[in-house]
Coordinates of C-alpha atoms and ligand atoms in Angstrom, one line a residue:
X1 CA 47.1 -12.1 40.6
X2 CA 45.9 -10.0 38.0
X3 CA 42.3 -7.9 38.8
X4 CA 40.0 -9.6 36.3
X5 CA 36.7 -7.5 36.3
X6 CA 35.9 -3.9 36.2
X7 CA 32.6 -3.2 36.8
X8 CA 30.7 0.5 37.4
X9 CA 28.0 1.6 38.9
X10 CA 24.6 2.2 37.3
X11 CA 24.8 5.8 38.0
X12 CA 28.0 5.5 35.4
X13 CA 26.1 4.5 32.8
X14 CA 26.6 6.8 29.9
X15 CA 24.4 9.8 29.9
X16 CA 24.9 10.6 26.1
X17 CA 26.0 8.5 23.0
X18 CA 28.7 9.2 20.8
X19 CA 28.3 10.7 17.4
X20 CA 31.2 10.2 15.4
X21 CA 29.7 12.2 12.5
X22 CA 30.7 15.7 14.9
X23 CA 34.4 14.6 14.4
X24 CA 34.9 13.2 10.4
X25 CA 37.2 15.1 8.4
X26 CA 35.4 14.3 5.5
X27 CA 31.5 14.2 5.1
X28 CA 30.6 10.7 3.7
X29 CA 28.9 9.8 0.7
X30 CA 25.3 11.3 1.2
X31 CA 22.3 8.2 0.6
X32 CA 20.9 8.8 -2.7
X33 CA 16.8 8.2 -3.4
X34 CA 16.6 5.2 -5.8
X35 CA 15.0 6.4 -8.4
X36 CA 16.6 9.7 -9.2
X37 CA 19.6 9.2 -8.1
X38 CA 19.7 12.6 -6.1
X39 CA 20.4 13.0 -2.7
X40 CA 17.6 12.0 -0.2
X41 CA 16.3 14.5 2.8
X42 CA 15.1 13.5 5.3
X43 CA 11.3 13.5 4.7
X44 CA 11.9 10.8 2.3
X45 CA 12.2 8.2 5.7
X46 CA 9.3 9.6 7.2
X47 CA 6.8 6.9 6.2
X48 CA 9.3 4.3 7.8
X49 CA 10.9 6.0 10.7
X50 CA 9.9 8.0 13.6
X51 CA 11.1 11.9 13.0
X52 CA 13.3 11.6 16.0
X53 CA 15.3 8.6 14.7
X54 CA 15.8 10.0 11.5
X55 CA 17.3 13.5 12.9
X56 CA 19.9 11.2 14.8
X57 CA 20.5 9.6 11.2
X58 CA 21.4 13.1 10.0
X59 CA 22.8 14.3 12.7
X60 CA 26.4 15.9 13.4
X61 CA 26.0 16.5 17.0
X62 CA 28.9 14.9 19.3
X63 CA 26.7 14.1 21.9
X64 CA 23.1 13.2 21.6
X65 CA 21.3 13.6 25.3
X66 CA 20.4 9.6 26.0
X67 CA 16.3 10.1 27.3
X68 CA 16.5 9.3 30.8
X69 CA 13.4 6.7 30.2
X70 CA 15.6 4.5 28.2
X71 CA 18.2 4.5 30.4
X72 CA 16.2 3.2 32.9
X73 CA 15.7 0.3 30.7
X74 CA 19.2 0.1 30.1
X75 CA 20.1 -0.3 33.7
X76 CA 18.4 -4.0 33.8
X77 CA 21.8 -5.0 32.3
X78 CA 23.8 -2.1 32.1
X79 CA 27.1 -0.9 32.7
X80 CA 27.9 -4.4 31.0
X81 CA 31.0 -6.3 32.8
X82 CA 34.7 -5.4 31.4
X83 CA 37.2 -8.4 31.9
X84 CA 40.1 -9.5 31.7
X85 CA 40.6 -12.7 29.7
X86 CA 43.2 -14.4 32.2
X87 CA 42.5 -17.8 31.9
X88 CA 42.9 -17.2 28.3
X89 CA 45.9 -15.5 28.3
X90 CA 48.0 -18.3 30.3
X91 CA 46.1 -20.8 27.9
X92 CA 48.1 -19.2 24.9
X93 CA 51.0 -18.3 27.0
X94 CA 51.7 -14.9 25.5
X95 CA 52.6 -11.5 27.3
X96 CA 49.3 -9.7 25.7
X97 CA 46.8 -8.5 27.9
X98 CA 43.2 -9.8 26.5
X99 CA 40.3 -7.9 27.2
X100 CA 36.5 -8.2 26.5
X101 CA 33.2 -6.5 27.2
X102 CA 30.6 -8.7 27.3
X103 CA 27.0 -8.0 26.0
X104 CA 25.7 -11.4 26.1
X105 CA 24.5 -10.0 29.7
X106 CA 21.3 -8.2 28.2
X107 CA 17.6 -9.8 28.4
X108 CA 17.9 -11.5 24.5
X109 CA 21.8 -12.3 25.0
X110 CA 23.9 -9.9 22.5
X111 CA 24.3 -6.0 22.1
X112 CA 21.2 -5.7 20.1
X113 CA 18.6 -4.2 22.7
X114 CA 20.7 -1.3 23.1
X115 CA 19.5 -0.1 20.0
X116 CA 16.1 -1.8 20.2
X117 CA 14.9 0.1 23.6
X118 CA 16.3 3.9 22.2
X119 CA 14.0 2.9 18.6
X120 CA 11.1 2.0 20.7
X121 CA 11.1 4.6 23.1
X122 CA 11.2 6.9 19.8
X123 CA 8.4 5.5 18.3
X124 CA 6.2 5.5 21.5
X125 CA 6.7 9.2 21.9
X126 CA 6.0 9.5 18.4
X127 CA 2.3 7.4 18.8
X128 CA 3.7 4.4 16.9
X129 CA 1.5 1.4 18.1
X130 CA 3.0 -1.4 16.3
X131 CA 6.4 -2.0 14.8
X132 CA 7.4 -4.2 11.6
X133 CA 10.3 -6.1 11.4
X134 CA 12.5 -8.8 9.5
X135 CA 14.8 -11.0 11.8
X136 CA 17.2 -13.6 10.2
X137 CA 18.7 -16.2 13.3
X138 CA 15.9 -14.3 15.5
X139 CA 18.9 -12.2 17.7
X140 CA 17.2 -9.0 16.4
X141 CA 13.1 -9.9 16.3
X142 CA 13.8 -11.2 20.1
X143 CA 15.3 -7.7 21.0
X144 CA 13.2 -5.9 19.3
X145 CA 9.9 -7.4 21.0
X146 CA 11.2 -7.4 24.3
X147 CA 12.1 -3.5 24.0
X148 CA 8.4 -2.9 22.6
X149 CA 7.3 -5.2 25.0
X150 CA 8.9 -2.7 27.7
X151 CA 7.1 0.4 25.9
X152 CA 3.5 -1.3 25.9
X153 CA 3.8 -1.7 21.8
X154 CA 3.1 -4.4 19.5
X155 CA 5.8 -5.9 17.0
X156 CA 5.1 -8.2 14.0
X157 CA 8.7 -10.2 13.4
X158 CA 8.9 -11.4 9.5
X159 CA 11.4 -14.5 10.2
X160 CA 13.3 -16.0 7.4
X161 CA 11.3 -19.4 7.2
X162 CA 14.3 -21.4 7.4
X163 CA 15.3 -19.9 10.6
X164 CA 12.1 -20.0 12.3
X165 CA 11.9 -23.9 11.5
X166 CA 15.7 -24.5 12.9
X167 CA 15.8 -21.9 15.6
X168 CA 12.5 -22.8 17.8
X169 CA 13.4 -20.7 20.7
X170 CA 14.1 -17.7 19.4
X171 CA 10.9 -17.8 17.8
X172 CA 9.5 -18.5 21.6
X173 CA 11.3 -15.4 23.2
X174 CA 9.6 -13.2 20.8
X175 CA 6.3 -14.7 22.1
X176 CA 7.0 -14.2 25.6
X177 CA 7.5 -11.0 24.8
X178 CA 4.2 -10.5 23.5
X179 CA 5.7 -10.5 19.9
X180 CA 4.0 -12.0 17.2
X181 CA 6.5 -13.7 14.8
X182 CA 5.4 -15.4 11.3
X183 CA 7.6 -17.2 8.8
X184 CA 8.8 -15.8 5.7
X185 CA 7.3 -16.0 3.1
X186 CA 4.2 -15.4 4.8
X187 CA 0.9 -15.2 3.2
X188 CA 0.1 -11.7 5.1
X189 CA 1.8 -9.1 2.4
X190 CA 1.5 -9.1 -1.4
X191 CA 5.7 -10.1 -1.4
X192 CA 4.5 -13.0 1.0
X193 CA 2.1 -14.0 -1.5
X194 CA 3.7 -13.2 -4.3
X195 CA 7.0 -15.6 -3.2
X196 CA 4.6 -18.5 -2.4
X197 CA 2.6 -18.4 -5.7
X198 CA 5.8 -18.7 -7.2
X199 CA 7.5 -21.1 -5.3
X200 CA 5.2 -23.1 -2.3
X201 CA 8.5 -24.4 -1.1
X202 CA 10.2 -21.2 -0.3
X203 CA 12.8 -21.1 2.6
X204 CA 13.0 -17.6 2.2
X205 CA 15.4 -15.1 2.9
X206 CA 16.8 -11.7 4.6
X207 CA 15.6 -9.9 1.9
X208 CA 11.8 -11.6 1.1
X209 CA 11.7 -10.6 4.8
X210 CA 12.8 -6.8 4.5
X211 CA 10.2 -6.7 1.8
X212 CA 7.7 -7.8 3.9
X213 CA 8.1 -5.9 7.1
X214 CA 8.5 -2.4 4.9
X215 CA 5.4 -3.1 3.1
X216 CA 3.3 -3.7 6.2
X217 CA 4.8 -0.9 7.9
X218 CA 4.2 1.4 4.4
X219 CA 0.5 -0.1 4.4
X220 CA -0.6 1.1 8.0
X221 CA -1.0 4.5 9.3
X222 CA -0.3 2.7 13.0
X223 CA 3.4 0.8 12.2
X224 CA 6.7 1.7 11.8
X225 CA 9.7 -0.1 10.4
X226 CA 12.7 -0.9 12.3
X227 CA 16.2 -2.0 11.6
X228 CA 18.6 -3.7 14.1
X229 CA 22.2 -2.6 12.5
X230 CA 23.8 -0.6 8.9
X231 CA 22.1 2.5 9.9
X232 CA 23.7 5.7 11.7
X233 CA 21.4 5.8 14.2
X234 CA 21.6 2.0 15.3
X235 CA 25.2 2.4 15.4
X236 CA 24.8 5.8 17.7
X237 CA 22.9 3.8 20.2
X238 CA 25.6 1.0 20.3
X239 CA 28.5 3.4 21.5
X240 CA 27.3 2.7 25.3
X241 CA 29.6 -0.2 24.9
X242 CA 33.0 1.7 23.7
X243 CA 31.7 4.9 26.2
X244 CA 31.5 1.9 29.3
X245 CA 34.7 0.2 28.1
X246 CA 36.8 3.4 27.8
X247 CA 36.2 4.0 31.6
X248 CA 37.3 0.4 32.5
X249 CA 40.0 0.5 30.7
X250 CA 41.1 3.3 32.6
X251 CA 40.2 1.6 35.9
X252 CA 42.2 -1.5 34.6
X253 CA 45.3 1.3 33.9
X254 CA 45.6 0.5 30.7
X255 CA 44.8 1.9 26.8
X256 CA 44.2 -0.9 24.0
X257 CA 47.1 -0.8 21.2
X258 CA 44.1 -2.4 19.6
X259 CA 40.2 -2.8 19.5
X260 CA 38.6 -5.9 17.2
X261 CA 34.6 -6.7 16.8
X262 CA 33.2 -8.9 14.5
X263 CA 31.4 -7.2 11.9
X264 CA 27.8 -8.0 10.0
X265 CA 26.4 -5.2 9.3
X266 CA 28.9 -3.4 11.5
X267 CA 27.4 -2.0 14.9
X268 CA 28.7 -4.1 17.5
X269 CA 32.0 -3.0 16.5
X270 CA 31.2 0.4 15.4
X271 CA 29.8 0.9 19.5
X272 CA 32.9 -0.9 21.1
X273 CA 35.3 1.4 18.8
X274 CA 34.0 4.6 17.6
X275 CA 34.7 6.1 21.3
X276 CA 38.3 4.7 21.3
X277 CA 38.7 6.3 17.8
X278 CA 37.4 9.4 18.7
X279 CA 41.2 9.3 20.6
X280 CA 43.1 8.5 17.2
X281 CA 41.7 10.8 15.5
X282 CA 42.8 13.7 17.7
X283 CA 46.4 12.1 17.6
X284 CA 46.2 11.3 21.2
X285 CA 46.9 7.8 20.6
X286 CA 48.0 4.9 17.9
X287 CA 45.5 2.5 18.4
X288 CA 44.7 -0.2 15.7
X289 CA 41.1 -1.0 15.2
X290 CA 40.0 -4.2 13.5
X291 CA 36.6 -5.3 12.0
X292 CA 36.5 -9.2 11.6
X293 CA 33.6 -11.1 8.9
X294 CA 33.3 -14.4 7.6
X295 CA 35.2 -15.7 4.9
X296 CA 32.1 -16.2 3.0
X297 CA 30.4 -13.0 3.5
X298 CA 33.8 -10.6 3.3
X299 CA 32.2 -7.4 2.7
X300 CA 34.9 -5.1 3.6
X301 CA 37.8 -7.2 2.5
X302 CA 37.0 -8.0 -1.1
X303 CA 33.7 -5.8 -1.9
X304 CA 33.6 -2.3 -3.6
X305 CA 33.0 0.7 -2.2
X306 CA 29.8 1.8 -4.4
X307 CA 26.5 3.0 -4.0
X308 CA 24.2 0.1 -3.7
X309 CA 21.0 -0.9 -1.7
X310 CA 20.8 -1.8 1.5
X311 CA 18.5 -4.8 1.7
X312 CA 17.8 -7.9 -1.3
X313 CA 14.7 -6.4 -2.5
X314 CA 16.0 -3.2 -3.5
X315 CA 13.7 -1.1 -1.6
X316 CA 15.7 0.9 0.1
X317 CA 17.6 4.3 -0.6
X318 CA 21.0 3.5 -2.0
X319 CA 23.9 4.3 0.5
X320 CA 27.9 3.8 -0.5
X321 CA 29.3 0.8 1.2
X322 CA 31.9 -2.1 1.0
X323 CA 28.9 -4.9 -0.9
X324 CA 28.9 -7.5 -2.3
X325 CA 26.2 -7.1 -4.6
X326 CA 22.4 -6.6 -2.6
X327 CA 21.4 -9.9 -4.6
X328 CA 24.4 -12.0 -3.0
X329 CA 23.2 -14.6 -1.4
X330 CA 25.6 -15.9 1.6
X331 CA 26.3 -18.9 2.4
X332 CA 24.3 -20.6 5.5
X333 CA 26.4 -20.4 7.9
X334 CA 26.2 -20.5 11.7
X335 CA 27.3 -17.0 12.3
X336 CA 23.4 -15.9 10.7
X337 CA 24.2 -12.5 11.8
X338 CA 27.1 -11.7 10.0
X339 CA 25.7 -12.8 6.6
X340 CA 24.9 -9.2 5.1
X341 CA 26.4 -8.3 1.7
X342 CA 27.1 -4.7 2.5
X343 CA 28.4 -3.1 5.7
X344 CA 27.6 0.2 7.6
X345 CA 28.2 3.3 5.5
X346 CA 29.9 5.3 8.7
X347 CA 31.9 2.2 9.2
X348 CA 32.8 1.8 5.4
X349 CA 33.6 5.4 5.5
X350 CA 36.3 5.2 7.9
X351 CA 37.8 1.6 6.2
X352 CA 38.2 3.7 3.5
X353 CA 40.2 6.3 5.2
X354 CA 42.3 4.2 7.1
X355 CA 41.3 3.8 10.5
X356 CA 40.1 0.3 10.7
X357 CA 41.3 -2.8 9.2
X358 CA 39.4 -5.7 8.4
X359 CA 39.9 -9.2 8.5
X360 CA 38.5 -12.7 7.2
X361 CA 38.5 -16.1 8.5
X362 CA 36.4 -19.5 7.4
X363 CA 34.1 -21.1 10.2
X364 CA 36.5 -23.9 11.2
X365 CA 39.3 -21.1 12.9
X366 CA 36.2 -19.3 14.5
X367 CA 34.9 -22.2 16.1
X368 CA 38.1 -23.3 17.3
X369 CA 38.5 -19.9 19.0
X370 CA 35.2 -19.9 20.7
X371 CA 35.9 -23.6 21.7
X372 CA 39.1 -22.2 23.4
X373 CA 37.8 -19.4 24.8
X374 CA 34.6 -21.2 26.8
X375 CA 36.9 -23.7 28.2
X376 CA 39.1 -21.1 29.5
X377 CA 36.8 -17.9 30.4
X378 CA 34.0 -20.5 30.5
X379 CA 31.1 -18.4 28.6
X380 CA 29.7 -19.8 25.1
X381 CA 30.1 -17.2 22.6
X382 CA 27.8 -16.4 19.5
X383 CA 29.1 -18.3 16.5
X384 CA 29.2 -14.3 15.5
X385 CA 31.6 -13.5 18.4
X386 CA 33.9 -16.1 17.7
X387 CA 35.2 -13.7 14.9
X388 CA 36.4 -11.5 17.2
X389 CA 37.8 -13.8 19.6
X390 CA 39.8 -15.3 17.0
X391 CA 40.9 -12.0 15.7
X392 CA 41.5 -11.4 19.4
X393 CA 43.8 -14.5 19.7
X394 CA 45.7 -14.1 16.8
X395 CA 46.8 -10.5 17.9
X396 CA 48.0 -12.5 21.4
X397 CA 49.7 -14.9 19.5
X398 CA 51.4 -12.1 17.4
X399 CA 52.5 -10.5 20.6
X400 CA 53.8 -13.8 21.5
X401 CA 56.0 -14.0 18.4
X402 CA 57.2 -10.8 18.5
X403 CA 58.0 -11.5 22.4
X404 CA 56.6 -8.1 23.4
X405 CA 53.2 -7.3 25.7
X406 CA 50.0 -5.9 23.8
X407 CA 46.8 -4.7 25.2
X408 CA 43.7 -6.0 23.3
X409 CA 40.2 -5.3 23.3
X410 CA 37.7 -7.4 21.8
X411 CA 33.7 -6.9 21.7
X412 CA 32.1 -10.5 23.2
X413 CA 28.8 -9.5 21.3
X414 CA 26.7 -11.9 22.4
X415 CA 26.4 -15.6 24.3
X416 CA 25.9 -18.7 21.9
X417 CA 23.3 -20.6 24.1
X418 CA 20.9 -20.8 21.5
X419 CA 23.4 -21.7 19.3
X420 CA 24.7 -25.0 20.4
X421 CA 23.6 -26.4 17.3
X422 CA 26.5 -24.9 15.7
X423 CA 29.2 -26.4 18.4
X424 CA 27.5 -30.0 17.7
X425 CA 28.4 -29.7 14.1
X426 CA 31.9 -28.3 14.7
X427 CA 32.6 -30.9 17.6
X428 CA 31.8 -33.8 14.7
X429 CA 33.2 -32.0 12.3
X430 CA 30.5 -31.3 10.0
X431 CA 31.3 -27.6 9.8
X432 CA 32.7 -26.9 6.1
X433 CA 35.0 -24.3 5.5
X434 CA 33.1 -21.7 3.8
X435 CA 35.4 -20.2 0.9
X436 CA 34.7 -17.0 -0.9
X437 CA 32.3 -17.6 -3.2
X438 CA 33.2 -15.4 -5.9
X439 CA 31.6 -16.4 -8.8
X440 CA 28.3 -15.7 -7.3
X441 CA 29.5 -12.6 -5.9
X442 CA 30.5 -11.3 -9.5
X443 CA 27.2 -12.3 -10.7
X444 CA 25.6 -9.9 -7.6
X445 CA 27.6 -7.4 -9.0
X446 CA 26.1 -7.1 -12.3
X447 CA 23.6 -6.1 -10.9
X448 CA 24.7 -3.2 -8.9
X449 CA 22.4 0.6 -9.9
X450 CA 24.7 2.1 -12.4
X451 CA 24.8 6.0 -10.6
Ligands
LIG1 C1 23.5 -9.5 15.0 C2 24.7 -9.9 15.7 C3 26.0 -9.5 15.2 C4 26.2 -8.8 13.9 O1 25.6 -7.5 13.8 P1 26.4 -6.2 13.8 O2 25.5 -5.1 13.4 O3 27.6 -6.4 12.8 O4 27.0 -6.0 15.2 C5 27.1 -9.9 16.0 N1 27.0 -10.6 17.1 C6 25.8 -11.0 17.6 C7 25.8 -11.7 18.9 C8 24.6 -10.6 16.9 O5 23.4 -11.0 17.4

C-alpha cells in the first residue's frame, strides 16, 4: 500500500517565507496613487498599515526572517498534513498520483490565519490597539479576530449584511474571539450611513464594507486596516504552505508535474506554488502550475490586465491586475471567497509571463468534485476548494486518457463545515450554473481609471 501521510515535525516548520519578488526577471507594474497617477512610496500606506508590513510589500528580499513569536502561534496547527489522495485515486481509476495539503487544520478552518497572526504580530509591535476590517462569508474576520485575539488586540469585523444574516456562525467565532462584528451597512461610519440613508434595505457588499473598515481605521490614531489576500505581503506569509509541501514531497519521493489552487484573490495558491516555482524558474524543473476561479468571477481568464483599484469603493491605490472592472458585482455564489473582480498583482504578473495557467468552471462541476472527494478522502471541502479539486481531478482523468502516471498537487484550502448550506442546495439541485456574465462585466469596465 501506498504511504498516505507525510507529516513533519514542528521544529520543521519554516523558519523564513519565500519572496518571490528576489527572483522575477522583470519588475512588475509598480501601484500608482489614485489621484496622480504617479507611482506610490511607501509612506503613502502608512495611515493604513504598520511600517513593518508595508516594507515586506516592497520588499525584494528572498527570505524574510519569520519572528519566532508568530511561529509559535503557527505551531497550534502547523506543519499542516501532506496526503496522498488514495482513495481518490482508485475512485477515478487513473495512474496519477493525487496530492493535497490541507489547511482546513487551522483554528478558523482555511489558510487564512497564516497571514492573520504575522499582520497582528506587526501591528502589536508597532502599538496598534485595534484593527479594522471587512469580511465577506466571515473566513477572513474569523481569522483575523482569533490572531488579534492571540496578540491581546481588539478587531472591529465590517460583515457584508447579507452574509452576517445567512452565515450565523461565522459571525459567532468572531465573538468568541473577542471580536466585535457589525453588519454592513452599519450605522457606525459616514459610508454606513450614507448607504442606509439611501437605501434602508441594503444587503451590502464587499466593497460598502472595505469603505467602512478603511474609514474607521483612517479616523483613529489607535486602528489599523487589514487585508486577508491581493496584497504582496499576505501572499509572503502564505508560502509556509508551498515551503511545508516541498519537503513532503520529497519525503513522498516525488516532484509534482503540476501544482493547482483555487484562486480569489490569489493567495492560497500563490503560498502552495510560488516555492515550487522558484524551481521552474531556475530551469530545474517543468512543472505546470494552475490557478482555478469560478466561472462567474473569471478574473484571470477573460479580464484585462490594466491598472485598476483594488476594492468597489475605489479607495485604494490602483495596482495592474487581471479585473473585471472594481464595480463588478459577482454573482452570489457559494464559493463567497472567490468572488473578487481582480486578482493578486504578483500573481497576475507571472500569468502574464507564462508560468501559471488559469482555469474556469461553473458551480455544478465544483460541487460534484467536492462531493467525490468527501466520500472518498472523507473531509468536506470549502465550496472555494472544490475548484481546485476539480482542477485536480481533471488533470487525473487527463493522465488516465493519455494512459500515462502524473504527480499532482492541489492546495485543500479550507474545510466546508460551515458551509453545508451549499451541499443542501447542490444535493437538491438548486445550485444554478453560474455563466459569465459579461454584459455586466463590460459595463464594470467602463468604468476602469483611464492612466
Ligand atoms: C478566502 C478563501 C479562499 C480565497 O482566497 P485566496 O486569497 O484566493 O486564497 C480560498 N479558500 C478558502 C477556504 C478561503 O477561505
Amino acid at each position: 500500500m501506498a504511504t498516505r501521510k507525510f507529516n513533519l515535525e514542528e521544529s520543521e516548520l519554516p523558519t523564513h517565507w519565500y519572496n518571490i519578488a528576489a527572483d522575477l526577471k522583470n519588475p512588475p507594474a509598480p501601484p500608482l496613487h489614485p489621484a496622480t497617477h504617479e507611482p506610490i512610496g511607501p509612506e503613502a500606506l502608512a495611515p493604513l498599515f504598520p511600517m513593518e508590513l508595508i516594507k515586506q510589500e516592497v520588499s525584494t528580499e528572498r527570505y524574510i526572517a519569520i519572528p519566532d513569536e508568530v511561529r509559535e502561534i503557527l505551531k497550534i496547527w502547523r506543519p499542516a498534513p501532506l496526503i496522498r489522495a488514495t482513495f481518490l485515486e482508485k475512485a477515478l481509476d487513473t495512474p496519477a498520483h493525487i496530492y493535497y495539503k490541507y489547511e482546513g487544520v487551522s483554528p478558523s478552518g482555511s489558510h487564512k490565519p497564516n497571514t492573520a497572526v504575522a499582520q497582528a504580530y506587526y501591528n502589536k509591535q508597532e502599538g496598534v490597539k485595534r484593527i479594522a476590517t471587512e469580511t465577506g462569508a466571515g473566513q477572513w474576520g474569523s481569522s483575523l479576530a482569533f490572531a488579534c485575539q492571540m496578540f491581546g488586540i481588539e478587531s472591529k469585523v465590517y460583515m457584508v449584511k447579507v452574509s452576517y444574516d445567512q452565515k450565523p456562525y461565522r459571525r459567532s467565532m468572531m465573538r468568541v474571539w473577542g471580536g466585535s462584528v457589525v453588519a454592513s451597512p452599519s450605522d457606525e461610519t459616514n459610508a454606513g450611513r450614507g448607504i442606509l440613508a439611501e437605501d434602508p434595505e441594503s444587503q451590502g457588499s464587499l466593497g460598502i464594507a472595505i469603505s467602512e473598515a478603511v474609514e474607521d481605521a483612517a479616523m483613529r490614531e489607535d486602528t489599523r486596516y487589514s487585508l486577508g489576500s491581493v496584497l504582496n505581503h499576505v501572499l509572503l506569509h502564505q508560502t509556509v504552505i508551498g515551503q511545508e509541501a516541498m519537503k513532503q514531497m520529497e519525503m513522498a519521493g516525488e516532484y509534482p508535474d503540476v501544482v493547482i489552487g483555487c484562486a480569489g484573490g490569489g493567495s492560497n495558491a500563490a503560498g502552495l506554488l510560488f516555492p515550487f516555482m522558484k524551481d521552474r524558474m531556475e530551469g530545474k524543473t517543468k512543472t505546470r502550475f494552475m490557478a482555478v476561479e469560478p466561472a462567474s468571477c473569471p478574473s484571470l481568464t477573460k479580464g484585462e490586465y490594466r491598472y485598476d483599484f483594488g476594492d468597489v469603493a475605489g479607495l485604494t491605490p490602483l495596482m495592474k491586475m487581471y479585473t473585471l472592472g472594481h464595480t463588478f458585482m459577482p454573482p452570489g455564489i457559494h464559493a463567497g471567497g472567490l468572488r473578487y473582480h481582480a486578482m493578486a498583482p504578483l500573481l497576475c504578473h507571472l500569468y502574464d509571463e507564462g508560468y501559471i495557467e488559469a482555469k474556469a468552471y461553473p458551480q455544478n462541476p465544483c460541487f460534484e468534485a467536492a462531493t467525490l472527494f468527501a466520500q472518498t478522502e472523507g473531509i468536506i471541502p470549502a465550496p472555494e476548494s472544490s475548484h481546485a479539486i476539480r482542477g485536480a481531478i481533471d488533470e487525473a482523468l487527463a493522465a488516465k486518457e493519455e494512459g500515462k502516471s502524473r504527480v499532482i498537487l492541489f492546495n485543500l484550502s479550507g474545510h466546508g463545515l460551515l458551509d453545508l448550506q451549499a451541499y443542501d442546495d447542490y444535493m437538491a439541485g438548486k445550485l444554478v450554473d453560474d455563466h459569465y456574465p459579461a454584459e455586466k462585466v463590460r459595463e464594470a469596465m467602463t468604468h476602469l481609471p483611464v492612466i
